[in-house]
PDB file of C-alpha atoms in Angstrom:
ATOM      1  CA  MET W   1     -11.724  18.979 -10.436  1.00 90.00           C
ATOM      2  CA  LYS W   2     -12.535  19.186  -6.730  1.00 92.00           C
ATOM      3  CA  LEU W   3     -12.602  16.175  -4.384  1.00 92.00           C
ATOM      4  CA  LYS W   4     -13.085  15.477  -0.701  1.00 93.00           C
ATOM      5  CA  VAL W   5     -10.975  12.538   0.493  1.00 92.00           C
ATOM      6  CA  LYS W   6     -10.820  10.766   3.847  1.00 93.00           C
ATOM      7  CA  VAL W   7      -8.670   7.654   4.266  1.00 94.00           C
ATOM      8  CA  THR W   8      -9.660   5.420   7.178  1.00 94.00           C
ATOM      9  CA  ILE W   9      -7.230   3.225   9.093  1.00 96.00           C
ATOM     10  CA  ARG W  10      -8.849   0.172   7.519  1.00 96.00           C
ATOM     11  CA  GLN W  11      -8.351   1.535   3.992  1.00 95.00           C
ATOM     12  CA  TYR W  12      -4.789   2.560   4.838  1.00 96.00           C
ATOM     13  CA  LEU W  13      -3.980  -0.913   6.154  1.00 96.00           C
ATOM     14  CA  LYS W  14      -5.449  -2.574   3.047  1.00 96.00           C
ATOM     15  CA  ILE W  15      -3.550  -0.449   0.558  1.00 96.00           C
ATOM     16  CA  LEU W  16      -0.213  -0.630   2.367  1.00 96.00           C
ATOM     17  CA  PHE W  17      -0.431  -4.384   2.944  1.00 96.00           C
ATOM     18  CA  SER W  18      -1.299  -4.899  -0.721  1.00 95.00           C
ATOM     19  CA  LEU W  19       1.612  -2.682  -1.780  1.00 95.00           C
ATOM     20  CA  ALA W  20       4.023  -4.435   0.601  1.00 95.00           C
ATOM     21  CA  TYR W  21       3.012  -7.937  -0.428  1.00 96.00           C
ATOM     22  CA  SER W  22       3.142  -7.155  -4.157  1.00 95.00           C
ATOM     23  CA  LYS W  23       6.923  -6.649  -4.014  1.00 95.00           C
ATOM     24  CA  PRO W  24       8.940  -9.530  -5.536  1.00 97.00           C
ATOM     25  CA  ILE W  25      10.874 -10.192  -2.319  1.00 96.00           C
ATOM     26  CA  MET W  26       7.650 -10.475  -0.315  1.00 97.00           C
ATOM     27  CA  ILE W  27       6.115 -12.811  -2.891  1.00 97.00           C
ATOM     28  CA  PHE W  28       9.264 -14.925  -2.667  1.00 97.00           C
ATOM     29  CA  LEU W  29       9.056 -15.032   1.144  1.00 96.00           C
ATOM     30  CA  VAL W  30       5.385 -16.038   1.100  1.00 96.00           C
ATOM     31  CA  CYS W  31       6.110 -18.803  -1.436  1.00 97.00           C
ATOM     32  CA  PHE W  32       9.034 -19.948   0.701  1.00 97.00           C
ATOM     33  CA  ALA W  33       6.748 -20.062   3.757  1.00 97.00           C
ATOM     34  CA  LEU W  34       4.234 -22.139   1.786  1.00 97.00           C
ATOM     35  CA  LEU W  35       6.995 -24.578   0.857  1.00 96.00           C
ATOM     36  CA  LEU W  36       7.956 -24.863   4.521  1.00 95.00           C
ATOM     37  CA  VAL W  37       4.316 -25.511   5.469  1.00 96.00           C
ATOM     38  CA  LEU W  38       4.111 -28.222   2.794  1.00 94.00           C
ATOM     39  CA  TRP W  39       7.355 -29.769   3.984  1.00 93.00           C
ATOM     40  CA  ILE W  40       6.109 -29.890   7.582  1.00 94.00           C
ATOM     41  CA  ALA W  41       2.651 -31.138   6.560  1.00 93.00           C
ATOM     42  CA  PHE W  42       4.042 -33.891   4.316  1.00 93.00           C
ATOM     43  CA  TYR W  43       6.508 -34.975   6.977  1.00 93.00           C
ATOM     44  CA  TYR W  44       3.852 -35.330   9.687  1.00 93.00           C
ATOM     45  CA  SER W  45       1.296 -36.915   7.361  1.00 93.00           C
ATOM     46  CA  HIS W  46       3.901 -39.463   6.210  1.00 90.00           C
ATOM     47  CA  LEU W  47       2.845 -38.972   2.575  1.00 86.00           C
ATOM     48  CA  LEU W  48       6.409 -38.487   1.362  1.00 85.00           C
ATOM     49  CA  ASN W  49       9.673 -39.757   2.692  1.00 87.00           C
ATOM     50  CA  ILE W  50      11.264 -36.382   3.453  1.00 90.00           C
ATOM     51  CA  PRO W  51      13.676 -35.368   6.205  1.00 92.00           C
ATOM     52  CA  GLU W  52      12.331 -34.195   9.530  1.00 93.00           C
ATOM     53  CA  PRO W  53      12.083 -30.404   9.791  1.00 93.00           C
ATOM     54  CA  VAL W  54      14.472 -28.957  12.350  1.00 94.00           C
ATOM     55  CA  ILE W  55      14.012 -25.960  14.609  1.00 95.00           C
ATOM     56  CA  TYR W  56      15.345 -23.581  11.929  1.00 95.00           C
ATOM     57  CA  GLN W  57      12.444 -24.343   9.608  1.00 94.00           C
ATOM     58  CA  TYR W  58       9.945 -23.631  12.369  1.00 96.00           C
ATOM     59  CA  ILE W  59      11.698 -20.392  13.334  1.00 96.00           C
ATOM     60  CA  THR W  60      11.811 -19.258   9.698  1.00 96.00           C
ATOM     61  CA  LEU W  61       8.137 -20.070   9.274  1.00 96.00           C
ATOM     62  CA  LEU W  62       7.258 -18.158  12.453  1.00 96.00           C
ATOM     63  CA  LEU W  63       9.240 -15.143  11.266  1.00 97.00           C
ATOM     64  CA  ILE W  64       7.584 -15.084   7.846  1.00 96.00           C
ATOM     65  CA  ILE W  65       3.951 -15.785   8.757  1.00 96.00           C
ATOM     66  CA  VAL W  66       3.677 -14.179  12.209  1.00 97.00           C
ATOM     67  CA  ILE W  67       6.470 -11.750  13.057  1.00 97.00           C
ATOM     68  CA  GLN W  68       6.810 -10.035   9.657  1.00 97.00           C
ATOM     69  CA  PRO W  69       3.075  -9.240   9.193  1.00 97.00           C
ATOM     70  CA  THR W  70       2.884  -8.103  12.820  1.00 98.00           C
ATOM     71  CA  VAL W  71       5.792  -5.704  12.340  1.00 97.00           C
ATOM     72  CA  ILE W  72       4.271  -4.392   9.097  1.00 97.00           C
ATOM     73  CA  PHE W  73       0.872  -3.978  10.789  1.00 97.00           C
ATOM     74  CA  THR W  74       2.226  -2.108  13.818  1.00 97.00           C
ATOM     75  CA  THR W  75       4.369   0.129  11.600  1.00 96.00           C
ATOM     76  CA  ILE W  76       1.367   1.041   9.429  1.00 96.00           C
ATOM     77  CA  VAL W  77      -0.856   1.742  12.455  1.00 97.00           C
ATOM     78  CA  ARG W  78       1.857   3.812  14.171  1.00 96.00           C
ATOM     79  CA  ASN W  79       2.436   5.787  10.959  1.00 94.00           C
ATOM     80  CA  TYR W  80      -1.287   6.436  10.475  1.00 95.00           C
ATOM     81  CA  TYR W  81      -1.913   7.665  14.009  1.00 95.00           C
ATOM     82  CA  SER W  82       1.279   9.732  14.173  1.00 94.00           C
ATOM     83  CA  SER W  83       0.379  11.702  11.032  1.00 88.00           C
ATOM     84  CA  ASN W  84      -2.305  14.360  11.206  1.00 84.00           C
ATOM     85  CA  HIS W  85      -2.310  14.592   7.413  1.00 87.00           C
ATOM     86  CA  LEU W  86      -3.369  10.955   6.966  1.00 89.00           C
ATOM     87  CA  ARG W  87      -6.301  11.212   9.372  1.00 92.00           C
ATOM     88  CA  GLU W  88      -7.685  14.527   8.109  1.00 92.00           C
ATOM     89  CA  THR W  89     -10.410  15.033   5.545  1.00 93.00           C
ATOM     90  CA  LEU W  90      -8.658  16.507   2.541  1.00 93.00           C
ATOM     91  CA  ASP W  91     -10.069  18.937   0.011  1.00 95.00           C
ATOM     92  CA  MET W  92      -8.254  18.337  -3.266  1.00 95.00           C
ATOM     93  CA  ASP W  93      -8.304  20.352  -6.422  1.00 95.00           C
ATOM     94  CA  LEU W  94      -6.745  18.607  -9.409  1.00 93.00           C
ATOM     95  CA  THR W  95      -5.970  20.812 -12.373  1.00 90.00           C
ATOM     96  CA  HIS W  96      -3.930  20.078 -15.486  1.00 88.00           C
ATOM     97  CA  ASP W  97      -0.828  21.792 -14.049  1.00 90.00           C
ATOM     98  CA  LYS W  98      -0.940  21.065 -10.290  1.00 92.00           C
ATOM     99  CA  ILE W  99      -2.673  19.454  -7.361  1.00 94.00           C
ATOM    100  CA  LYS W 100      -3.832  21.549  -4.411  1.00 95.00           C
ATOM    101  CA  ILE W 101      -4.540  19.847  -1.114  1.00 95.00           C
ATOM    102  CA  ARG W 102      -6.055  21.510   1.927  1.00 95.00           C
ATOM    103  CA  GLY W 103      -6.321  19.624   5.194  1.00 92.00           C
ATOM    104  CA  GLU W 104      -7.478  20.822   8.590  1.00 91.00           C
ATOM    105  CA  SER W 105      -3.869  21.646   9.559  1.00 90.00           C
ATOM    106  CA  PHE W 106      -2.071  22.277   6.263  1.00 92.00           C
ATOM    107  CA  TYR W 107      -2.217  23.511   2.691  1.00 94.00           C
ATOM    108  CA  MET W 108      -0.050  22.171  -0.120  1.00 93.00           C
ATOM    109  CA  GLU W 109       0.328  22.804  -3.833  1.00 94.00           C
ATOM    110  CA  ILE W 110       2.431  20.533  -5.998  1.00 92.00           C
ATOM    111  CA  LEU W 111       3.164  20.982  -9.683  1.00 91.00           C
ATOM    112  CA  TRP W 112       2.620  17.804 -11.678  1.00 90.00           C
ATOM    113  CA  SER W 113       6.136  18.198 -13.077  1.00 88.00           C
ATOM    114  CA  LYS W 114       7.478  17.708  -9.520  1.00 90.00           C
ATOM    115  CA  ILE W 115       5.489  14.509  -8.895  1.00 90.00           C
ATOM    116  CA  TYR W 116       7.628  11.356  -8.784  1.00 92.00           C
ATOM    117  CA  LYS W 117       5.061   9.012 -10.350  1.00 91.00           C
ATOM    118  CA  VAL W 118       1.346   8.295 -10.643  1.00 92.00           C
ATOM    119  CA  VAL W 119      -0.114   4.803 -10.229  1.00 92.00           C
ATOM    120  CA  GLU W 120      -3.694   3.661 -10.715  1.00 93.00           C
ATOM    121  CA  LYS W 121      -4.735   0.563  -8.808  1.00 94.00           C
ATOM    122  CA  LYS W 122      -8.092  -1.190  -8.892  1.00 93.00           C
ATOM    123  CA  ASN W 123      -9.428   0.794  -5.913  1.00 94.00           C
ATOM    124  CA  TRP W 124      -6.945   3.659  -5.629  1.00 95.00           C
ATOM    125  CA  PHE W 125      -5.093   6.473  -7.307  1.00 94.00           C
ATOM    126  CA  LEU W 126      -1.600   6.871  -5.860  1.00 94.00           C
ATOM    127  CA  ILE W 127       0.241  10.113  -6.545  1.00 93.00           C
ATOM    128  CA  TYR W 128       3.821   9.622  -5.354  1.00 93.00           C
ATOM    129  CA  GLN W 129       5.755  12.652  -4.154  1.00 91.00           C
ATOM    130  CA  ASN W 130       8.872  10.459  -3.860  1.00 90.00           C
ATOM    131  CA  ASN W 131       9.478   6.709  -3.971  1.00 87.00           C
ATOM    132  CA  LEU W 132       7.968   6.198  -0.467  1.00 86.00           C
ATOM    133  CA  SER W 133       5.307   8.862   0.056  1.00 89.00           C
ATOM    134  CA  ALA W 134       2.045   9.023  -1.884  1.00 91.00           C
ATOM    135  CA  ILE W 135      -1.144  11.017  -1.903  1.00 92.00           C
ATOM    136  CA  LEU W 136      -3.951   8.463  -1.649  1.00 94.00           C
ATOM    137  CA  ILE W 137      -7.264   8.870  -3.453  1.00 94.00           C
ATOM    138  CA  PRO W 138      -9.708   6.011  -2.804  1.00 94.00           C
ATOM    139  CA  LYS W 139     -11.989   5.294  -5.761  1.00 93.00           C
ATOM    140  CA  LYS W 140     -14.652   3.912  -3.426  1.00 91.00           C
ATOM    141  CA  GLU W 141     -16.226   7.314  -2.796  1.00 84.00           C
ATOM    142  CA  LEU W 142     -15.907   8.613  -6.366  1.00 91.00           C
ATOM    143  CA  SER W 143     -18.494   8.561  -9.103  1.00 91.00           C
ATOM    144  CA  PRO W 144     -17.620   6.940 -12.457  1.00 92.00           C
ATOM    145  CA  GLU W 145     -17.495  10.435 -13.957  1.00 94.00           C
ATOM    146  CA  GLN W 146     -15.029  11.633 -11.303  1.00 92.00           C
ATOM    147  CA  ILE W 147     -12.852   8.552 -11.876  1.00 93.00           C
ATOM    148  CA  ARG W 148     -12.834   9.247 -15.622  1.00 93.00           C
ATOM    149  CA  GLN W 149     -11.895  12.912 -15.033  1.00 92.00           C
ATOM    150  CA  ILE W 150      -9.054  11.952 -12.689  1.00 92.00           C
ATOM    151  CA  GLN W 151      -7.805   9.369 -15.202  1.00 92.00           C
ATOM    152  CA  GLU W 152      -7.830  12.055 -17.873  1.00 91.00           C
ATOM    153  CA  ILE W 153      -5.863  14.514 -15.714  1.00 90.00           C
ATOM    154  CA  LEU W 154      -3.383  11.906 -14.473  1.00 89.00           C
ATOM    155  CA  GLY W 155      -2.979  10.493 -17.987  1.00 87.00           C
ATOM    156  CA  SER W 156      -1.627  13.818 -19.188  1.00 85.00           C
ATOM    157  CA  VAL W 157       0.849  14.176 -16.313  1.00 81.00           C
ATOM    158  CA  LYS W 158       4.574  13.995 -17.041  1.00 78.00           C
ATOM    159  CA  THR W 159       6.334  12.895 -13.845  1.00 75.00           C
ATOM    160  CA  THR W 160       9.974  12.944 -12.730  1.00 72.00           C
ATOM    161  CA  HIS W 161      10.103   9.120 -12.696  1.00 69.00           C
ATOM    162  CA  GLU W 162       9.373   8.771 -16.433  1.00 61.00           C
TER     163      GLU W 162
END
């Protein structure tokens, strides 16, 4: 099955933010930030008799809701623009034994048996080469028939992570 794939910076930001904030530690931090917001809001609204927040609560809140997303955002943008492979239009050929990818500056063939893992998200197929690096296939530009064919191929793949 042949595909043409182009991942925009906007798409790349969306998928990486969603992957980052789906990790248990990130969910915990966001919930903790919400508790801090509630604490501060209840204190200043005088709805509950709770202790006054001190500078540490404000610093923690700033780190979680401003600094952390900013660092994640700048890292994603820097990674996207520093990698020619991410910005290129890719011609992919998925067969039952390997995936072939041709970009404007590279050519790569990977046997399915050497793939770390395959993940299907609502709007993406992620083909991980290791635990940090994935080949991204956005479903947005695929027909329902192409999505079904990719699901069939990826469903038969035995990866190194299994």
